[in-house]
Short mmCIF file of C-alpha atoms in Angstrom, two decimals:
data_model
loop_
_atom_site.label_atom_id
_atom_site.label_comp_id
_atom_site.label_asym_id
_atom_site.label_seq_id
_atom_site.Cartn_x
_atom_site.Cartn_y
_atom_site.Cartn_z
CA UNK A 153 102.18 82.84 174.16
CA UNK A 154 105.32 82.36 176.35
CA UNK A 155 105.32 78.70 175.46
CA UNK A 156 105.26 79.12 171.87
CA UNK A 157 108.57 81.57 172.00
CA UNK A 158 110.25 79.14 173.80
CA UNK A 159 109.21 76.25 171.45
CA UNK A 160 110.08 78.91 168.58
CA UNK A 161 113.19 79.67 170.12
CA UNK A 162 114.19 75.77 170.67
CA UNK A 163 113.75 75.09 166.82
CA UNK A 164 115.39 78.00 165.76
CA UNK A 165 118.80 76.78 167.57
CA UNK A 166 118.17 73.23 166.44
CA UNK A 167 117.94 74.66 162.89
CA UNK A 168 120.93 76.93 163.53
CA UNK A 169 123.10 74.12 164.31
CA UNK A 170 121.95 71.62 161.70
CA UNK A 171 123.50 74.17 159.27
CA UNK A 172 126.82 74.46 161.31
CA UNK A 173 127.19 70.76 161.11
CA UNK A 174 126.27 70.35 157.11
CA UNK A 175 129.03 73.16 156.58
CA UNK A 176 131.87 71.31 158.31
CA UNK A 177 130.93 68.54 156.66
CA UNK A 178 131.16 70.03 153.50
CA UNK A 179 134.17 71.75 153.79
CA UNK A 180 136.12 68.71 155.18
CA UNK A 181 134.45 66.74 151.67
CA UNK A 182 136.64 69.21 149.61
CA UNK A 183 139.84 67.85 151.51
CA UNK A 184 141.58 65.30 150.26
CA UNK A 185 142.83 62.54 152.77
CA UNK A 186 146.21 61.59 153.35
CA UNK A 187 145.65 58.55 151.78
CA UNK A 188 144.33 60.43 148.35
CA UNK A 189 147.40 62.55 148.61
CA UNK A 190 149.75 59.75 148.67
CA UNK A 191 148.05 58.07 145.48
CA UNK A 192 148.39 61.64 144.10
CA UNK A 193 152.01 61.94 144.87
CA UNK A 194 152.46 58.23 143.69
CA UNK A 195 150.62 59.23 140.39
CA UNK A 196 153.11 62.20 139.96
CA UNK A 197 155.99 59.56 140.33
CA UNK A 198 156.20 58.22 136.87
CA UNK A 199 152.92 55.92 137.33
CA UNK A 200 150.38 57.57 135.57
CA UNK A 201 148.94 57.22 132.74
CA UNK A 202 148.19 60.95 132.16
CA UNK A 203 151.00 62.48 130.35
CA UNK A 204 154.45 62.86 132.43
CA UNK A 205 156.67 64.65 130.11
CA UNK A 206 159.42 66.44 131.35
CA UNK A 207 158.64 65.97 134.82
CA UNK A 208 161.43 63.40 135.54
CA UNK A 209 164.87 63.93 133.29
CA UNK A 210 167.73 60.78 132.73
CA UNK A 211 170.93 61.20 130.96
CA UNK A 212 172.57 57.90 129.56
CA UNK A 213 176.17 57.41 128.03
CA UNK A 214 176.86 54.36 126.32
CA UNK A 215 179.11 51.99 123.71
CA UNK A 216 178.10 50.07 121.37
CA UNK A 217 178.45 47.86 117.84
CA UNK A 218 178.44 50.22 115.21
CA UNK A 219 177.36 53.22 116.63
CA UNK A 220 180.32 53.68 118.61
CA UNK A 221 180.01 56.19 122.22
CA UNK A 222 176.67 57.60 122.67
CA UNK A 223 175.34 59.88 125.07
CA UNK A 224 171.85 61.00 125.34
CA UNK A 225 168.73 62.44 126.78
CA UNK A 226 165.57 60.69 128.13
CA UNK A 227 161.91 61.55 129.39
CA UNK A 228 159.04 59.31 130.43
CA UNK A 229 155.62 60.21 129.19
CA UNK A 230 153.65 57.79 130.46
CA UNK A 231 153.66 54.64 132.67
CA UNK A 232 154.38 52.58 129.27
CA UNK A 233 156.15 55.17 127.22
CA UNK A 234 159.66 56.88 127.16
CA UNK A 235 161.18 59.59 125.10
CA UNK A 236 164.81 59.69 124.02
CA UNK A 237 167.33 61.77 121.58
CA UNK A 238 170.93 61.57 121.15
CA UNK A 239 173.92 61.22 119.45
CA UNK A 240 176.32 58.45 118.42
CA UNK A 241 180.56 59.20 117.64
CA UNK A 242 182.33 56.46 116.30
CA UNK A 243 185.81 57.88 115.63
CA UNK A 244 186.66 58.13 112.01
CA UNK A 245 188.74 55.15 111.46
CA UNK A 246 191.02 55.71 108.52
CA UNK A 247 193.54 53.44 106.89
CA UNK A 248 196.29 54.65 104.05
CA UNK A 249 197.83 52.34 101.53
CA UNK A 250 200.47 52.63 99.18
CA UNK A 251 200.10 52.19 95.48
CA UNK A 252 202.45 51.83 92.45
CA UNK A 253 201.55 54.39 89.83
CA UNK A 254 202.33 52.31 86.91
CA UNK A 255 200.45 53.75 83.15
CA UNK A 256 202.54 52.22 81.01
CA UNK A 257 203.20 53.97 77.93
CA UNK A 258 203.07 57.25 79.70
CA UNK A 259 205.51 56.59 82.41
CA UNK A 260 208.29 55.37 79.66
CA UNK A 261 207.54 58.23 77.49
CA UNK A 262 207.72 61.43 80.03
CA UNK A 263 209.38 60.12 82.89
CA UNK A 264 212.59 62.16 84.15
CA UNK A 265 211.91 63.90 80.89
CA UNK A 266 212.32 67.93 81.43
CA UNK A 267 210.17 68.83 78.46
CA UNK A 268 206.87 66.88 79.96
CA UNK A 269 207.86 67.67 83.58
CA UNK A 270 203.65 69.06 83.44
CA UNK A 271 202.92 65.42 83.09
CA UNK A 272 205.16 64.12 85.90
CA UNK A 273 203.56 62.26 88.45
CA UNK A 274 204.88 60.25 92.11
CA UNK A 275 206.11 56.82 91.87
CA UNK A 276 203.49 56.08 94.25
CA UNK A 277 200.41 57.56 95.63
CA UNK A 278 198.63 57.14 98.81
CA UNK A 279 195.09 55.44 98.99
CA UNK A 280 193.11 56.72 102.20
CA UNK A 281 190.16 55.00 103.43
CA UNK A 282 187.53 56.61 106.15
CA UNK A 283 184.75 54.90 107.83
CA UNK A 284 182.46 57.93 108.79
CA UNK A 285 179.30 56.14 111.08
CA UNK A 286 178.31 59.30 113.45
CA UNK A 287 174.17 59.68 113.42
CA UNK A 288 171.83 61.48 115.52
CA UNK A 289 168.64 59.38 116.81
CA UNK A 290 165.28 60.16 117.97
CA UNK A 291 163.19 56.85 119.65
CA UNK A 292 160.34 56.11 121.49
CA UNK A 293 160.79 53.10 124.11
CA UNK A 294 157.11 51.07 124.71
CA UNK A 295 156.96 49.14 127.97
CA UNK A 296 154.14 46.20 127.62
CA UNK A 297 154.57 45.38 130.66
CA UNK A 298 154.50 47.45 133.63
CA UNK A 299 156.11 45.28 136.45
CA UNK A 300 158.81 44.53 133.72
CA UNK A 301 161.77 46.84 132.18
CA UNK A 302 161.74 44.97 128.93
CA UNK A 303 160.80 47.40 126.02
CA UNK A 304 160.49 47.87 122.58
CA UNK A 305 161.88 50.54 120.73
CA UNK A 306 160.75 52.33 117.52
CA UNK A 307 162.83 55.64 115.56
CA UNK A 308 165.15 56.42 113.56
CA UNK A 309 169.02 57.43 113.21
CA UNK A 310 169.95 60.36 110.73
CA UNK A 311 173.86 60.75 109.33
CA UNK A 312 175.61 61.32 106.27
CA UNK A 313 175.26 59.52 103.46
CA UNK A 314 178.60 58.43 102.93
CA UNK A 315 179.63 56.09 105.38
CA UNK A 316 183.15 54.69 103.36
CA UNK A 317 185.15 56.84 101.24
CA UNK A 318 188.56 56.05 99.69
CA UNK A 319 190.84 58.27 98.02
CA UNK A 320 193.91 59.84 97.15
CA UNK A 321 195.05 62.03 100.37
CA UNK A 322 197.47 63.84 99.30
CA UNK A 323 195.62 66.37 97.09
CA UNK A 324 196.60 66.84 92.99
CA UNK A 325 198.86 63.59 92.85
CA UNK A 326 196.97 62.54 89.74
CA UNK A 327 197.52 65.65 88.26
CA UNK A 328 199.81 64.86 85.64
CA UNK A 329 197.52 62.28 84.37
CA UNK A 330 194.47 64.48 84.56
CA UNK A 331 197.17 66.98 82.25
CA UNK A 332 197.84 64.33 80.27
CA UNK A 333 194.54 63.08 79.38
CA UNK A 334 193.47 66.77 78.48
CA UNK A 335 196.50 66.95 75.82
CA UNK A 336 197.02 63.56 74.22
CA UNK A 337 193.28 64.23 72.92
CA UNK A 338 194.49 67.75 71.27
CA UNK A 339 195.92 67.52 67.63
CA UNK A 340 197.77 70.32 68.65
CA UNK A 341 199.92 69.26 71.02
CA UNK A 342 202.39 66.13 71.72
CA UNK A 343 202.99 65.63 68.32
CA UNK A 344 206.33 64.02 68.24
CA UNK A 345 204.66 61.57 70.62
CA UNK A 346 201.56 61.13 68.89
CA UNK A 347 203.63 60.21 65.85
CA UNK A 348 205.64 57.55 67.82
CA UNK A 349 202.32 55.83 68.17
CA UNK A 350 200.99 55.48 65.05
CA UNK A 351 199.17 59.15 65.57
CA UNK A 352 197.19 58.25 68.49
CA UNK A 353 197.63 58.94 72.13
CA UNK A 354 195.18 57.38 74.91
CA UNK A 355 193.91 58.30 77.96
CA UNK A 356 195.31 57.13 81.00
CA UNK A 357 193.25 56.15 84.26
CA UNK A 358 191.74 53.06 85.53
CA UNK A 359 189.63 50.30 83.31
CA UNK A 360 187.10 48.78 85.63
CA UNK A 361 185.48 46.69 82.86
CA UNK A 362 183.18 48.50 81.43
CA UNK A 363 183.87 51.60 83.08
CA UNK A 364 187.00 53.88 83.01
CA UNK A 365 187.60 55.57 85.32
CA UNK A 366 190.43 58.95 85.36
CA UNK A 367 190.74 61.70 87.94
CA UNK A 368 188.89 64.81 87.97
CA UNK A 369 189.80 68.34 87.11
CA UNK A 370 192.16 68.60 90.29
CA UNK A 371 194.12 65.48 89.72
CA UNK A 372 191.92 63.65 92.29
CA UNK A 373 189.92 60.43 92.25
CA UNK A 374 187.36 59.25 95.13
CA UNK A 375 184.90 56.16 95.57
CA UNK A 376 182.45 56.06 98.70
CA UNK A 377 179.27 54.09 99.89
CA UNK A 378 176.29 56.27 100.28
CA UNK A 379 173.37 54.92 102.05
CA UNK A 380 169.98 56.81 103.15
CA UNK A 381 170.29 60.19 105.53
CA UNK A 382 166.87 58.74 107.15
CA UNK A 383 167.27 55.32 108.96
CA UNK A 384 164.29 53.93 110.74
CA UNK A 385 164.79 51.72 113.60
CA UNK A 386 163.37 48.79 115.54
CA UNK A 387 164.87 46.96 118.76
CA UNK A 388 164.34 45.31 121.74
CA UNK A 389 165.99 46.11 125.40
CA UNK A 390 165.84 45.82 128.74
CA UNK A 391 165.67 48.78 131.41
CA UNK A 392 164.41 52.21 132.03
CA UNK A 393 165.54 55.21 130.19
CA UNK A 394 164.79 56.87 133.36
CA UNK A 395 165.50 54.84 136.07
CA UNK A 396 162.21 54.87 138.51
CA UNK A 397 163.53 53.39 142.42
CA UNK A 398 167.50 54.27 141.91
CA UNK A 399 169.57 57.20 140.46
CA UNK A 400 171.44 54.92 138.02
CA UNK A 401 171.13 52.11 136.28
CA UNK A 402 171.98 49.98 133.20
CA UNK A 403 170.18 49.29 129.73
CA UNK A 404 170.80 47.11 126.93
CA UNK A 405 169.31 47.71 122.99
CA UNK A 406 169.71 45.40 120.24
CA UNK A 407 168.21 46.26 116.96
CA UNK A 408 168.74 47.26 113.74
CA UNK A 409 168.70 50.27 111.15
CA UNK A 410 166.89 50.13 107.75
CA UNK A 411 169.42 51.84 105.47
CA UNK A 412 168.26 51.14 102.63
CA UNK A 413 170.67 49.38 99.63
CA UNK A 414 174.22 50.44 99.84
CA UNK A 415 175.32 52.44 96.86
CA UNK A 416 178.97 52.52 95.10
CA UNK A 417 179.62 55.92 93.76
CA UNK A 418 182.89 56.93 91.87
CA UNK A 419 184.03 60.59 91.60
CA UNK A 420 186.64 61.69 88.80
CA UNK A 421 186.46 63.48 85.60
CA UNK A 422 182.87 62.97 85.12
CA UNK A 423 181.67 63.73 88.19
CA UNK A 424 179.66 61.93 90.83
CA UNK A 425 178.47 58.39 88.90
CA UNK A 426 176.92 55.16 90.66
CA UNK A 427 179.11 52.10 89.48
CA UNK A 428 176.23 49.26 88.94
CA UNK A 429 177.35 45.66 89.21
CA UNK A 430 176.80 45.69 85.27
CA UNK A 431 179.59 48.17 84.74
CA UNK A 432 182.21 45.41 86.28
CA UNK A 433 183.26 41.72 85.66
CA UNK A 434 184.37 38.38 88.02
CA UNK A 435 184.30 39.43 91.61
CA UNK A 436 184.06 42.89 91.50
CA UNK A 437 180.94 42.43 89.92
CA UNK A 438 180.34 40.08 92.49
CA UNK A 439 181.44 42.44 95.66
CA UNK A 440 178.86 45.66 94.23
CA UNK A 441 176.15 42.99 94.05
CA UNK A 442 176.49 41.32 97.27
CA UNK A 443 176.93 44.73 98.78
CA UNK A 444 173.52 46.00 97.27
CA UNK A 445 171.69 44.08 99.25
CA UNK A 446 173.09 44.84 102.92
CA UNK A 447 169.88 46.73 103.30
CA UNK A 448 169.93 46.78 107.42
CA UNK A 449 173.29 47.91 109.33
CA UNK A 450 172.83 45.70 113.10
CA UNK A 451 173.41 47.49 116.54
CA UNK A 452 174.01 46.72 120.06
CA UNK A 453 175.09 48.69 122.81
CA UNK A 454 175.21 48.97 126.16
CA UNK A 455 174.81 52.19 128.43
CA UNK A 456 174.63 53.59 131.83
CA UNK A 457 171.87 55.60 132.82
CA UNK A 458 171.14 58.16 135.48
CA UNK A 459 167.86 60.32 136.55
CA UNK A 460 168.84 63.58 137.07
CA UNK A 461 165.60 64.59 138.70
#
């Protein structure tokens, strides 16, 4: 009887510390190594192909053809894919030119004349022109290759539709014309001038073939360029919008914006009208035509970029 307590006692304590030794086991199972933590680390670095967004944050400022400075924001989200937004300032150029305000009839029959002083207008007026590019962009860079910082890039710009405008900056010059046009096609009024020409007055403005063209309400005239508010985008580049082994670095993007077909758009007493190539004659027929089908506006630029964590 002695015998078998010992014997039971033996296999109780081998039992007891079979059980110890599965436990340990188990628990140090449920620990990762150091070598699985350093993959994990690694894999939290930019090199997964989980989703990464946000974790990492670059800022790039940049110049470039046609979209002028840029800065902008970028974020990986995954080993092939980056994020970025922005915005582009190209400083309004503007040009003025001076112009001889020459109409003929009118300008021997009321100038210096006290009694039509309401249809007075300058010698000459000046022309302004303004190049207005500034756009917004939102684009996704795709890396094919992962050992490789060459990317393509897919998006789209957004700005105002009129990118040229021209017209007269000094507000009302054309208002004696606009004055004049109202009352040489009254019976009522300007008779003794009416009667010096055979008992018709016309209008004054500018004849652009088919289409005449005089200044609004105000005394104003303007012609622009619209094209679309939307502009997709495709391009090519090289480098990371978020650098991955340095704090800054450089990228290059060539590519080009889909605009659509540039439109020419007058503005005077009728309001906002597109001028069609049909409405003109020799080259200016020519120049709206040729200008219709500038469908894509080319960019390149160049920028420096920086991870900011």
């Amino acid at each position: 009887m002695r015998k078998l307590l010992v014997i039971g006692t033996m296999v109780l304590g081998a039992m007891q510390a079979t059980a110890q030794n599965v436990a340990q086991t188990s628990a140090q199972d449920l620990q990762p190594s150091a070598a699985q933590q350093t993959v994990q680390v690694a894999d939290n670095d930019g090199n997964s192909l989980l989703p990464n967004v946000f974790n990492h944050l670059g800022v790039g400022v940049g110049i470039g053809v046609m979209n002028g400075l840029s800065v902008e924001l970028a974020t990986p989200a995954t080993r092939f894919l980056a994020l970025r937004a922005g915005y582009n300032f190209l400083p309004k150029l503007k040009m003025d030119v001076d112009f001889d305000t020459d109409f003929g009839d009118m300008n021997t029959a009321v100038k210096n004349n006290p009694r039509f002083q309401e249809y007075q207008i300058p010698d000459e007026i000046t022309v302004e022109g303004k190049l207005d590019m500034g756009t917004a962009h939102v684009l996704v860079d795709v890396y094919p290759f992962q050992l490789s910082s060459f990317r393509v890039t897919l998006g789209a710009y957004f700005g105002a539709d009129k990118i040229i405008k021209v017209y007269n900056k000094n507000e009302g010059d054309l208002m004696g014309v606009t004055k004049w046009n109202q009352d040489s096609q009254d019976p009522t009024k300007l008779a003794d001038l009416r009667a010096m020409n055979g008992g018709k007055l016309d209008k004054i403005g500018f004849d652009m073939g088919d289409y005449f063209l005089e200044p609004d309400a105000n005394g104003n005239l303007e012609a622009s360029i619209k094209v679309k508010n939307f502009r997709p985008y495709v391009g090519v580049g090289f480098g990371r919008a978020v650098p991955r082994h340095s704090r800054v670095t450089c990228n290059f993007d060539l590519g080009v914006q889909f605009w659509g077909s540039p439109e020419v758009y007058l503005h005077g007493a009728n309001g906002d009208e597109q001028l069609q190539s049909s409405d003109l004659s020799g080259e200016g027929s020519k120049a709206v035509e040729i200008l219709s089908k500038v469908k894509v506006c080319p960019m390149m630029s160049l920028r420096i970029v920086g991870r900011i964590f």
